């Protein structure tokens, strides 16, 4: 079987990512709720292009809406990937590790998209403390997701190399 170091690293990083993605989902969900509740009173004084956008974020800049939505999507996908990834890593065989690697890579891509929008929002400026928290958590979780994807991929390669093909096991 594969070495225990890769399995323990993947398990630890999956638990860490689960906690981080839960925090990202909670903060982004709060931001969306806050924006929906305050949209009517703040967006009514804006000009036409800004009024057309269905959710106006009164606490940030014009990149805030896209960032919060993508952070919420990556948070929900990250939570589900971490939970299913833990199940796949606990079984530790090649098909389950390949499935965990694929879903981890997809989650990392979504998190990188949210991280890019967070960097753009930091570059523009004019954000408050709650958005700053979400930006920092998104940047941190993109790094930990990269390491988690690498650890799971290393375990999948190890498991694939050490697997004995069942079709040729009985032939001489």
Coordinates of N, CA and C in Angstrom, one line a residue:
X1 N 0.8 -1.2 0.0 CA 0.0 0.0 0.0 C 0.9 1.2 0.0
X2 N 0.2 2.4 -0.1 CA 0.9 3.6 -0.1 C 1.5 4.0 1.3
X3 N 2.4 4.9 1.2 CA 3.0 5.3 2.5 C 2.0 6.0 3.4
X4 N 2.2 5.9 4.7 CA 1.3 6.5 5.6 C 1.4 8.0 5.7
X5 N 2.6 8.6 5.3 CA 2.8 10.0 5.4 C 1.9 10.8 4.5
X6 N 1.6 10.3 3.3 CA 0.7 11.0 2.4 C -0.7 10.9 2.8
X7 N -1.1 9.8 3.4 CA -2.4 9.6 3.9 C -2.7 10.5 5.1
X8 N -1.7 10.6 6.0 CA -1.9 11.5 7.2 C -1.9 13.0 6.8
X9 N -1.1 13.3 5.8 CA -1.1 14.7 5.4 C -2.4 15.1 4.7
X10 N -2.8 14.2 3.8 CA -4.1 14.5 3.1 C -5.3 14.6 4.1
X11 N -5.3 13.7 5.1 CA -6.4 13.7 6.1 C -6.3 15.0 6.9
X12 N -5.1 15.4 7.3 CA -5.0 16.6 8.1 C -5.4 17.9 7.3
X13 N -5.0 17.9 6.0 CA -5.3 19.0 5.2 C -6.8 19.1 4.8
X14 N -7.4 17.9 4.7 CA -8.8 17.9 4.4 C -9.7 18.4 5.6
X15 N -9.2 18.0 6.8 CA -9.9 18.5 8.0 C -9.7 20.1 8.1
X16 N -8.5 20.5 7.8 CA -8.2 21.9 7.9 C -9.1 22.7 6.8
X17 N -9.1 22.1 5.6 CA -9.9 22.8 4.6 C -11.4 22.7 4.9
X18 N -11.9 21.7 5.5 CA -13.3 21.6 5.9 C -13.6 22.8 6.8
X19 N -12.8 23.0 7.8 CA -13.0 24.2 8.7 C -12.9 25.5 8.0
X20 N -11.9 25.7 7.1 CA -11.8 26.9 6.4 C -12.9 27.2 5.5
X21 N -13.3 26.2 4.7 CA -14.4 26.3 3.8 C -15.8 26.6 4.5
X22 N -15.9 26.0 5.7 CA -17.1 26.3 6.5 C -17.1 27.8 6.9
X23 N -16.0 28.3 7.3 CA -15.9 29.7 7.7 C -16.2 30.6 6.4
X24 N -15.6 30.3 5.3 CA -15.8 31.1 4.1 C -17.3 31.0 3.7
X25 N -17.9 29.9 3.8 CA -19.3 29.8 3.5 C -20.2 30.6 4.4
X26 N -19.9 30.6 5.7 CA -20.7 31.4 6.7 C -20.5 32.9 6.4
X27 N -19.3 33.3 6.3 CA -19.1 34.8 6.1 C -19.7 35.2 4.7
X28 N -19.5 34.5 3.7 CA -20.1 34.8 2.4 C -21.6 34.8 2.4
X29 N -22.1 33.8 3.1 CA -23.6 33.8 3.2 C -24.1 35.0 4.0
X30 N -23.4 35.4 5.0 CA -23.8 36.6 5.8 C -23.8 37.8 4.9
X31 N -22.7 37.9 4.1 CA -22.6 39.1 3.2 C -23.7 39.1 2.2
X32 N -24.1 38.0 1.6 CA -25.2 38.0 0.7 C -26.5 38.3 1.4
X33 N -26.7 37.8 2.5 CA -27.9 38.2 3.3 C -28.0 39.7 3.6
X34 N -26.9 40.2 4.1 CA -26.8 41.6 4.4 C -27.0 42.5 3.1
X35 N -26.5 42.0 2.0 CA -26.7 42.8 0.8 C -28.1 42.8 0.3
X36 N -28.7 41.6 0.4 CA -30.1 41.5 0.0 C -31.0 42.4 0.9
X37 N -30.8 42.4 2.2 CA -31.6 43.2 3.1 C -31.4 44.7 2.8
X38 N -30.2 45.1 2.4 CA -30.0 46.6 2.3 C -30.0 47.0 0.8
X39 N -30.3 46.2 -0.1 CA -30.3 46.5 -1.5 C -31.3 47.6 -1.9
X40 N -32.5 47.5 -1.4 CA -33.6 48.4 -1.8 C -33.3 49.8 -1.3
X41 N -32.8 50.0 -0.1 CA -32.6 51.3 0.4 C -31.3 52.0 -0.2
X42 N -30.3 51.2 -0.5 CA -29.1 51.8 -1.0 C -29.0 51.9 -2.6
X43 N -29.6 50.9 -3.2 CA -29.5 50.9 -4.7 C -30.5 51.9 -5.4
X44 N -31.5 52.4 -4.6 CA -32.5 53.3 -5.2 C -31.9 54.6 -5.6
X45 N -30.8 55.0 -5.0 CA -30.2 56.3 -5.3 C -29.1 56.2 -6.4
X46 N -28.8 55.0 -6.8 CA -27.7 54.8 -7.8 C -28.2 55.1 -9.2
X47 N -27.3 55.3 -10.2 CA -27.6 55.4 -11.6 C -28.1 54.1 -12.2
X48 N -28.5 54.1 -13.4 CA -29.2 53.0 -14.0 C -28.3 51.7 -14.1
X49 N -27.0 51.8 -14.5 CA -26.3 50.5 -14.6 C -26.1 49.8 -13.3
X50 N -25.9 50.5 -12.2 CA -25.8 49.9 -10.9 C -27.1 49.4 -10.3
X51 N -28.2 50.0 -10.7 CA -29.5 49.6 -10.2 C -30.0 48.3 -10.9
X52 N -29.4 48.0 -12.0 CA -29.9 46.8 -12.7 C -29.3 45.5 -12.1
X53 N -28.1 45.6 -11.5 CA -27.5 44.4 -10.8 C -28.4 44.0 -9.7
X54 N -28.9 42.8 -9.6 CA -29.9 42.3 -8.6 C -29.4 42.5 -7.2
X55 N -28.1 42.3 -6.9 CA -27.7 42.4 -5.5 C -26.6 43.5 -5.5
X56 N -26.9 44.6 -4.8 CA -25.9 45.7 -4.7 C -25.3 45.5 -3.3
X57 N -23.9 45.5 -3.2 CA -23.3 45.3 -1.9 C -22.9 46.7 -1.4
X58 N -23.6 47.2 -0.4 CA -23.3 48.5 0.1 C -22.0 48.6 0.9
X59 N -21.4 47.5 1.2 CA -20.2 47.6 2.1 C -18.9 47.5 1.4
X60 N -18.9 47.4 0.1 CA -17.6 47.3 -0.6 C -17.6 48.1 -1.9
X61 N -16.8 47.7 -2.9 CA -16.7 48.4 -4.2 C -17.5 47.6 -5.2
X62 N -17.3 47.9 -6.5 CA -18.1 47.2 -7.5 C -17.6 45.8 -7.8
X63 N -16.5 45.4 -7.3 CA -16.1 44.0 -7.5 C -16.6 43.1 -6.3
X64 N -17.2 43.7 -5.3 CA -17.7 42.9 -4.2 C -18.7 41.9 -4.5
X65 N -19.7 42.2 -5.4 CA -20.7 41.3 -5.7 C -20.2 40.0 -6.3
X66 N -19.3 40.2 -7.3 CA -18.8 39.0 -7.9 C -17.9 38.2 -7.0
X67 N -17.1 38.9 -6.2 CA -16.3 38.2 -5.2 C -17.1 37.4 -4.2
X68 N -18.1 38.0 -3.7 CA -18.9 37.3 -2.6 C -19.6 36.1 -3.2
X69 N -20.2 36.2 -4.4 CA -20.9 35.1 -5.0 C -20.0 34.0 -5.3
X70 N -18.8 34.3 -5.9 CA -17.9 33.2 -6.2 C -17.3 32.6 -4.9
X71 N -17.1 33.4 -3.9 CA -16.6 32.8 -2.6 C -17.6 31.9 -2.0
X72 N -18.9 32.3 -2.1 CA -20.0 31.4 -1.6 C -20.0 30.1 -2.4
X73 N -19.9 30.2 -3.7 CA -19.9 28.9 -4.5 C -18.7 28.1 -4.2
X74 N -17.5 28.7 -4.1 CA -16.3 27.9 -3.8 C -16.4 27.3 -2.4
X75 N -17.0 28.0 -1.5 CA -17.1 27.5 -0.1 C -18.0 26.3 0.0
X76 N -19.2 26.4 -0.7 CA -20.1 25.2 -0.7 C -19.5 24.0 -1.4
X77 N -18.8 24.3 -2.5 CA -18.2 23.1 -3.2 C -17.0 22.6 -2.4
X78 N -16.3 23.5 -1.7 CA -15.2 23.1 -0.9 C -15.6 22.2 0.3
X79 N -16.7 22.6 0.9 CA -17.2 21.8 2.0 C -17.6 20.4 1.5
X80 N -18.3 20.3 0.4 CA -18.7 19.0 -0.1 C -17.5 18.2 -0.5
X81 N -16.5 18.8 -1.2 CA -15.3 18.1 -1.6 C -14.5 17.6 -0.4
X82 N -14.5 18.4 0.7 CA -13.7 18.0 1.9 C -14.4 16.8 2.5
X83 N -15.7 16.8 2.6 CA -16.4 15.7 3.2 C -16.3 14.4 2.4
X84 N -16.5 14.5 1.1 CA -16.4 13.3 0.3 C -14.9 12.9 0.1
X85 N -14.0 13.9 0.2 CA -12.5 13.6 0.1 C -12.1 12.8 1.3
X86 N -12.6 13.2 2.5 CA -12.3 12.4 3.7 C -12.8 11.0 3.6
X87 N -13.9 10.8 3.1 CA -14.4 9.4 2.9 C -13.6 8.6 1.9
X88 N -13.2 9.3 0.8 CA -12.3 8.6 -0.1 C -10.9 8.3 0.4
X89 N -10.4 9.2 1.2 CA -9.0 9.1 1.7 C -9.0 8.0 2.8
X90 N -10.1 7.9 3.6 CA -10.1 6.8 4.6 C -10.2 5.4 3.9
X91 N -10.7 5.3 2.7 CA -10.7 4.0 2.0 C -9.4 3.7 1.4
X92 N -8.7 4.7 0.9 CA -7.3 4.7 0.4 C -7.0 3.6 -0.6
X93 N -7.8 3.6 -1.7 CA -7.5 2.7 -2.8 C -7.5 3.6 -4.1
X94 N -7.0 3.1 -5.2 CA -6.8 3.9 -6.4 C -8.0 4.6 -6.9
X95 N -9.2 3.9 -7.1 CA -10.3 4.6 -7.6 C -10.9 5.7 -6.8
X96 N -10.9 5.5 -5.5 CA -11.4 6.5 -4.5 C -10.4 7.7 -4.5
X97 N -9.1 7.4 -4.5 CA -8.1 8.5 -4.5 C -8.2 9.3 -5.8
X98 N -8.4 8.7 -6.9 CA -8.6 9.4 -8.2 C -9.8 10.3 -8.2
X99 N -10.9 9.8 -7.6 CA -12.1 10.6 -7.5 C -11.8 11.8 -6.6
X100 N -11.1 11.6 -5.5 CA -10.8 12.7 -4.5 C -9.9 13.7 -5.2
X101 N -9.0 13.2 -6.0 CA -8.0 14.1 -6.7 C -8.8 15.0 -7.7
X102 N -9.7 14.4 -8.5 CA -10.5 15.2 -9.4 C -11.4 16.2 -8.8
X103 N -12.1 15.9 -7.7 CA -12.9 16.8 -7.1 C -12.1 17.9 -6.4
X104 N -11.0 17.5 -5.8 CA -10.1 18.5 -5.2 C -9.5 19.5 -6.2
X105 N -9.2 19.0 -7.4 CA -8.7 19.9 -8.4 C -9.8 20.9 -8.9
X106 N -11.0 20.4 -9.0 CA -12.1 21.3 -9.4 C -12.4 22.4 -8.3
X107 N -12.3 22.0 -7.1 CA -12.5 22.9 -6.0 C -11.4 23.9 -5.9
X108 N -10.2 23.5 -6.2 CA -9.0 24.4 -6.2 C -9.2 25.5 -7.3
X109 N -9.7 25.0 -8.5 CA -9.9 26.0 -9.6 C -11.0 27.0 -9.2
X110 N -12.1 26.6 -8.6 CA -13.1 27.5 -8.2 C -12.6 28.5 -7.1
X111 N -11.8 28.0 -6.2 CA -11.2 28.8 -5.2 C -10.2 29.8 -5.7
X112 N -9.4 29.4 -6.8 CA -8.5 30.3 -7.4 C -9.3 31.4 -8.1
X113 N -10.4 31.1 -8.7 CA -11.3 32.2 -9.3 C -11.7 33.2 -8.2
X114 N -12.2 32.7 -7.1 CA -12.6 33.6 -6.0 C -11.4 34.3 -5.4
X115 N -10.2 33.7 -5.4 CA -9.0 34.4 -4.9 C -8.6 35.5 -5.8
X116 N -8.7 35.3 -7.1 CA -8.4 36.3 -8.1 C -9.3 37.5 -7.9
X117 N -10.6 37.3 -7.7 CA -11.5 38.4 -7.4 C -11.2 39.1 -6.1
X118 N -10.8 38.3 -5.1 CA -10.4 38.9 -3.8 C -9.2 39.8 -4.0
X119 N -8.2 39.4 -4.8 CA -7.0 40.2 -5.1 C -7.4 41.5 -5.8
X120 N -8.4 41.4 -6.7 CA -8.9 42.5 -7.4 C -9.6 43.5 -6.5
X121 N -10.4 43.0 -5.6 CA -11.1 43.8 -4.6 C -10.1 44.5 -3.7
X122 N -9.0 43.8 -3.3 CA -8.0 44.4 -2.4 C -7.3 45.5 -3.2
X123 N -7.1 45.3 -4.5 CA -6.4 46.3 -5.3 C -7.3 47.5 -5.4
X124 N -8.6 47.4 -5.6 CA -9.5 48.5 -5.7 C -9.6 49.3 -4.4
X125 N -9.7 48.5 -3.3 CA -9.8 49.1 -2.0 C -11.3 49.4 -1.6
X126 N -11.4 50.1 -0.5 CA -12.7 50.5 0.0 C -13.6 49.3 0.5
X127 N -13.0 48.5 1.3 CA -13.7 47.3 1.9 C -13.7 47.5 3.4
X128 N -14.7 46.8 4.1 CA -14.7 46.9 5.5 C -14.1 45.6 6.1
X129 N -14.2 45.4 7.4 CA -13.5 44.3 8.1 C -14.1 43.0 7.7
X130 N -15.4 42.9 7.6 CA -16.0 41.6 7.2 C -15.5 41.1 5.8
X131 N -15.5 42.0 4.9 CA -15.0 41.7 3.6 C -13.5 41.3 3.6
X132 N -12.7 42.0 4.4 CA -11.3 41.8 4.6 C -11.1 40.4 5.1
X133 N -12.0 40.0 6.1 CA -11.9 38.6 6.6 C -12.1 37.6 5.5
X134 N -13.2 37.8 4.7 CA -13.5 36.9 3.6 C -12.4 36.8 2.6
X135 N -11.8 38.0 2.3 CA -10.7 38.0 1.3 C -9.5 37.2 1.8
X136 N -9.1 37.4 3.1 CA -7.9 36.7 3.7 C -8.2 35.2 3.8
X137 N -9.4 34.8 4.2 CA -9.7 33.4 4.3 C -9.7 32.7 2.9
X138 N -10.2 33.4 1.9 CA -10.2 32.9 0.5 C -8.8 32.7 0.0
X139 N -7.9 33.6 0.3 CA -6.5 33.5 -0.1 C -5.8 32.4 0.6
X140 N -6.1 32.2 1.9 CA -5.5 31.2 2.7 C -5.9 29.8 2.3
X141 N -7.3 29.7 2.0 CA -7.8 28.4 1.7 C -7.4 28.0 0.2
X142 N -7.1 28.9 -0.6 CA -6.5 28.5 -1.9 C -5.2 27.9 -1.8
X143 N -4.4 28.4 -0.9 CA -3.1 27.7 -0.7 C -3.2 26.4 0.0
X144 N -4.0 26.2 1.0 CA -4.2 24.9 1.6 C -4.8 23.9 0.7
X145 N -5.7 24.4 -0.2 CA -6.3 23.5 -1.1 C -5.3 23.0 -2.1
X146 N -4.3 23.8 -2.5 CA -3.3 23.4 -3.4 C -2.4 22.2 -2.8
X147 N -2.1 22.4 -1.5 CA -1.3 21.4 -0.8 C -2.1 20.1 -0.6
X148 N -3.4 20.3 -0.4 CA -4.3 19.1 -0.2 C -4.4 18.3 -1.5
X149 N -4.6 19.1 -2.6 CA -4.7 18.4 -3.9 C -3.4 17.7 -4.2
X150 N -2.2 18.3 -3.9 CA -0.9 17.6 -4.1 C -0.8 16.3 -3.3
X151 N -1.2 16.4 -2.0 CA -1.1 15.2 -1.1 C -2.0 14.1 -1.6
X152 N -3.2 14.4 -2.0 CA -4.1 13.4 -2.5 C -3.6 12.8 -3.8
X153 N -3.0 13.6 -4.7 CA -2.5 13.2 -5.9 C -1.3 12.3 -5.7
X154 N -0.4 12.6 -4.8 CA 0.7 11.8 -4.5 C 0.3 10.4 -3.9
X155 N -0.8 10.4 -3.1 CA -1.3 9.1 -2.6 C -1.9 8.3 -3.8
X156 N -2.6 9.0 -4.7 CA -3.2 8.3 -5.8 C -2.2 7.7 -6.7
X157 N -1.1 8.4 -7.0 CA 0.0 7.8 -7.8 C 0.7 6.6 -7.1
X158 N 0.9 6.8 -5.8 CA 1.4 5.7 -5.0 C 0.5 4.4 -5.0
X159 N -0.7 4.7 -4.9 CA -1.7 3.5 -4.9 C -1.8 2.9 -6.2
X160 N -1.7 3.7 -7.3 CA -1.8 3.2 -8.7 C -0.5 2.4 -9.0
X161 N 0.6 2.8 -8.5 CA 1.9 2.1 -8.8 C 2.0 0.8 -8.0
X162 N 1.4 0.7 -6.8 CA 1.5 -0.5 -6.0 C 0.3 -1.4 -6.2
X163 N -0.6 -1.1 -7.1 CA -1.8 -2.0 -7.3 C -1.4 -3.1 -8.2
X164 N -1.8 -4.3 -7.8 CA -1.6 -5.5 -8.7 C -2.8 -5.7 -9.6
X165 N -2.7 -5.7 -10.9 CA -3.8 -5.9 -11.8 C -4.5 -7.3 -11.5
X166 N -5.8 -7.2 -11.3 CA -6.5 -8.4 -10.9 C -6.7 -9.4 -12.1
X167 N -6.7 -8.9 -13.4 CA -6.8 -9.8 -14.5 C -5.6 -10.6 -14.7
X168 N -4.4 -10.2 -14.5 CA -3.2 -11.0 -14.7 C -2.7 -11.7 -13.5
X169 N -3.4 -11.6 -12.4 CA -3.0 -12.2 -11.1 C -3.1 -13.7 -11.2
X170 N -4.1 -14.2 -11.9 CA -4.2 -15.7 -11.9 C -3.5 -16.4 -13.0
X171 N -3.0 -15.7 -14.0 CA -2.4 -16.3 -15.1 C -0.9 -16.5 -14.9
X172 N -0.3 -17.4 -15.6 CA 1.1 -17.7 -15.5 C 1.9 -17.3 -16.7

